[in-house]
Amino acid sequence: MALAPRTTRRTAPQDAGTPVAGSPATDAEVSLEPGVQRRTLLGFVLGGATLIAAAPMGAGLVEPAAADGIPSVPQPPEIYDLNDFLSHAGLATSLLIKIVINEDGTASFELPRAEVGQGITTSTAMIIAEELDLPLDRVKVTLAPARPELLLNQLTGGSNTTISTYTPIRVAATVARGALLEAASVLLGDTVDQLVTKAGGIIEAPDGRQVEYGELAVAAAARQDREVQVELGERRTERRVVGTPQNRVDALEAVTGRKQYATDLQVPNAWPTMVCRAPTLNGKPLAVRNLAAVRRLPGVTHVEMFDFGVAVRARTFGQCIDAVRAIEADWEDGPVAGEDDASILEGLRRAQLPLPALPSLPLLRTVNQDFTFYFRSNSAMDTNSAIADVRSDGAEIWSGLKSPVVAQEQIAAMLGLPVSSVRVNVVQSGGSFGRRLFFDGAREAAQISQRMGVPVKLMWHRADDARAGRAHPMCTSRIRAAHTLGNVVAFQQSHTSIETDFRHGLGEALTAFAADLPAGLGNLAFSETVFTLTQEMPYNFGAVLQTLTEADQRFNTGSMRNIFSPDVRAASELMVDRLASEMGRDPYEFRRAFSKNARVTAVLDKVARAGQWGREMEPGTAQGISIHKEYKGATACLVEVDCRPETVNRVVRDAVTGPRVTKVVFAVDAGLIINPTGLEAQMQGGINDGIALALTSSLHLQGGHFVEASWDNYFYTRQWNTPPEVEVHLMPSDSPQPGGAGEAGVAATFAAVACAVARATGEMPTHFPINHLEPLAFEPKPFVPPIPPSPTNGLRLTY
Amino acid sequence: MPTQTFQLNGERVSVDVEDDVRLLWVLRDLLGVTGPKYGCGINVCKACTSHINGRAFNPCAVPVGELSADDEVTTIEGLPATAGADLHPMQEAWLNRDVAQCGYCQPGQIMAAVALVRKVQREGRAISDADLDGIRNICRCGTYTRIREAIREGEAAM
Ligand code: FES
Ligand code: FES
């Protein structure tokens, strides 16, 4: 049931009338950025057997300013963006993160975040190692189970982890160092200021006598909690760890197969469990006609019906697959039965807002364009999975979760158990891309375990993960821009989207807090707040207006390595190219002239130079260039794409080929860089996502369900489409604060590829991915049974 | 229930299970060997790639009953021993290049890379760009750039 559209809008009238191209950027963010000056911060030494140093989660953050503190200037993300929002949300409660010094001389830390591949366990260990002068391998970072008292501070999203945890971790580490020095001064009989910490966790007196952290761990322990004031000054320059290239702390486990994901855990009796789902999206089972026969199949122990499908538990997942395929059930159609891409798109077009009138100016010329972005799956390699052991008096859950507190509360309510009786363990997951903000697997596993009365290890089949798992919503962007006398005087973008689900708790929990937001932002629904806080037009384009309208709640949606930016920016960067061409200017030079921000201009210049912008290219091939500003940083991307027929039509079995991105030059200014190796890796990954969004990967809705059911249907970038040449430049920065990385590579790449395809083919693409309307490149797998059979020919396909 | 016997990572194993259960589940669910990952179950994603008698194969597509007692199955857990070391040179290359992100696809990527290098070496040539383009293992974290670098580095040491 399509809901009435909700709309938000924000206007950006330039108060100085027509902007002057190339006028110096004003960057309010720089002056508002917290952490520049030397500050005294509050930390704690907590009572314990060994030294426990702690800091409040919000340490170092500036309190959200009252409405008159942050000027209500027109571009919210420039002064106050989504990361501030996520960080400030954590100020509501006074919560502690803790570093423990152990008797073996190691430091341990439980990170209240999910590691899903983005490298935050490594970067966190690096921050602690540097502050404590410890080698990286003596810092143990683990993932904290659900800690209800942490509320929003335990949500991993918006590429916000490092931004929000950097200062609190430094404070706690500084407290630990201080307590160790004090304990050492007692032992060595010197005053604290005569002692120095040495690399390797050693404290040395002027006469050369030394004592190790491990020996001090107990002596430095506090009997009672006490407050400590610490100063976070300049970072010391000697023995730096932060900013040096470090390999991931879990790399060895990953390459040896020892790294454990939810389905690898051996929980006693948690036998394999799978679900048979409806032939239409979100359909419900009415009856299983052959229940008894399915229960008798080899290996099967339980078969039970739920509103999400029919669950089967068996000795092996292979036997679950066979049993799911054997189920004969009657189904009630899901809410989008009978609909397809075209009918959903029609609904979006109806919901779209009209663009407001343009000012009447002499010689005004306008450019208009509509863009469509189809559904995309945020399925990770590791499908939705969870282990649940639900008993009458308590429950334990294991799953890769980015919002474990919300999962714990909601699962407890669903099971009818007190929150304190439900333990939720956060397991490393094989990718997230937005999906693990939700806990679809954990919720189902808990229900199944409760009903069956046994522990279960639930794993979604790939076909379900692609079809019924969450998707990035379909959306449209209508853009109108006007220029006259060499200036762009107006840029309007009306973005209309299937509703993005924020019901992972962030939305609800923030409601109270949102009312205190500056600039009247508090009245917006959560998705609108996110839109308003992330979308920023990085150009001086006069009156800028960007609106979000949402319609239609019937889909399973979520973010996908960002929510709005890749689509919004791809559409607007294509229009920037069109404006440049209408005004007779070069795309790079035009962007440079209208750029609002010096950091953006710097990354743009970097890729233009390193990528030899404007070099001679063969017909059918072209360069594309774009910029993006988000996550307290700036990115730019230059790509070269080959759209010649011999490339586009090359044949790879069971695959799409199409245009090939042959080279990517990417530059990122991510503020203070914790780990260059990890930052580069995140950009490389984001580049492949951007290419997939532009060229190959989407879900097709047909007959009320998505048809893609495998990685050979849903065409995420593969080796044959990945660029053979990728260059990532990390910009030096004097920012004292790190920016976000996990999602930062996607938007600029998507936009640059789209621009390059337009220039190579002479035709601006207006729907994405560009191959979406071509005939399907695969034979859709049946919907009944919902999952494909296991093949038997593996021994004939060896190499 | 029939007893299935084969060689796994240098040891003879026997397990009671029906013939038609695919080897992947015998390894993961019954033997607790979880290096080979599930990503599709239909021989598409290649996350489960392992070796049989030295060649790459995908255990999600092999009924366990098709193995004979002297078939040698090697999973990522048994790969280092084939090089007589703590780590296979390809694993070393993976560490040098810090390839893994979430890591989920990486055991399969490494097993595929080793088999690919062995194959081109049997053919008396070196890995080409076309060989790299032809690798079907998907990585949803998009680590392809470093995978390509690591394979070339691992090849040099094999
Ligand atoms: S699980 Fe075997 S190829 Fe995907
Ligand atoms: S490293 Fe995450 S899927 Fe490859």
Coordinates of N, CA, C and O in Angstrom, one line a residue, chain A residues 384-388 390 397-401 407 411 414-415 424 438-448 458 460:
Chain A
N384 N 22.7 -13.7 5.2 CA 22.1 -13.5 6.6 C 22.2 -14.8 7.3 O 21.8 -15.9 6.9
S385 N 22.8 -14.7 8.5 CA 23.0 -16.0 9.3 C 23.1 -15.6 10.7 O 23.4 -14.5 11.1
A386 N 22.7 -16.6 11.6 CA 22.7 -16.4 13.0 C 22.6 -17.7 13.7 O 21.9 -18.6 13.2
I387 N 23.2 -17.8 14.9 CA 22.9 -19.0 15.7 C 22.1 -18.5 16.9 O 22.3 -17.4 17.4
A388 N 21.1 -19.3 17.2 CA 20.2 -18.9 18.4 C 20.0 -20.1 19.2 O 19.8 -21.2 18.7
V390 N 17.6 -20.6 22.3 CA 16.5 -20.0 23.1 C 16.0 -21.0 24.1 O 15.5 -22.1 23.6
I397 N 22.4 -15.4 21.4 CA 22.4 -15.2 19.9 C 23.8 -14.9 19.5 O 24.5 -14.2 20.2
W398 N 24.2 -15.5 18.4 CA 25.5 -15.1 17.8 C 25.2 -14.7 16.3 O 24.7 -15.4 15.5
S399 N 25.7 -13.5 16.0 CA 25.5 -13.0 14.6 C 26.3 -11.8 14.4 O 26.8 -11.1 15.3
G400 N 26.6 -11.5 13.1 CA 27.3 -10.2 12.7 C 26.3 -9.1 12.8 O 25.4 -9.0 11.9
L401 N 26.4 -8.2 13.7 CA 25.4 -7.2 14.0 C 26.0 -5.8 14.1 O 26.9 -5.7 14.9
A407 N 18.9 -5.1 18.4 CA 18.6 -6.5 18.2 C 18.3 -7.2 19.5 O 17.3 -7.9 19.6
I411 N 14.6 -8.6 20.1 CA 14.5 -10.1 20.2 C 13.9 -10.5 21.5 O 13.1 -11.4 21.6
M414 N 10.3 -9.9 21.5 CA 9.6 -10.9 20.7 C 9.5 -12.3 21.4 O 8.5 -13.0 21.3
L415 N 10.6 -12.6 22.1 CA 10.6 -13.9 22.8 C 9.9 -13.9 24.1 O 9.7 -15.0 24.7
V424 N 23.5 -11.2 23.4 CA 23.7 -11.1 22.0 C 25.2 -10.9 21.7 O 25.8 -9.9 22.1
F438 N 20.7 -4.3 10.2 CA 19.4 -5.1 10.5 C 19.8 -6.4 11.1 O 21.0 -6.8 11.1
F439 N 18.8 -7.1 11.6 CA 19.2 -8.4 12.2 C 18.1 -9.4 11.8 O 17.6 -10.2 12.5
D440 N 17.9 -9.4 10.5 CA 16.8 -10.3 9.9 C 17.1 -11.8 10.2 O 16.2 -12.5 10.6
G441 N 18.4 -12.2 10.1 CA 18.8 -13.5 10.4 C 18.6 -13.9 11.9 O 18.1 -14.9 12.3
A442 N 19.1 -13.0 12.7 CA 19.0 -13.2 14.2 C 17.6 -13.3 14.7 O 17.2 -14.1 15.5
R443 N 16.7 -12.4 14.1 CA 15.3 -12.4 14.5 C 14.7 -13.8 14.2 O 14.0 -14.4 15.0
E444 N 14.9 -14.2 12.9 CA 14.3 -15.5 12.5 C 14.9 -16.6 13.3 O 14.1 -17.5 13.7
A445 N 16.2 -16.6 13.5 CA 16.8 -17.7 14.2 C 16.2 -17.9 15.6 O 16.0 -19.0 16.1
A446 N 16.0 -16.7 16.3 CA 15.5 -16.7 17.6 C 14.1 -17.3 17.6 O 13.7 -18.2 18.5
Q447 N 13.3 -16.9 16.7 CA 11.9 -17.4 16.6 C 11.9 -18.9 16.4 O 11.2 -19.7 17.0
I448 N 12.8 -19.3 15.4 CA 12.8 -20.8 15.1 C 13.3 -21.6 16.3 O 12.7 -22.6 16.6
L458 N 21.0 -20.8 11.7 CA 20.3 -20.4 10.5 C 21.2 -19.8 9.5 O 22.0 -18.9 9.8
W460 N 20.7 -18.2 5.4 CA 19.9 -17.9 4.3 C 20.6 -18.5 3.0 O 21.8 -18.4 2.9

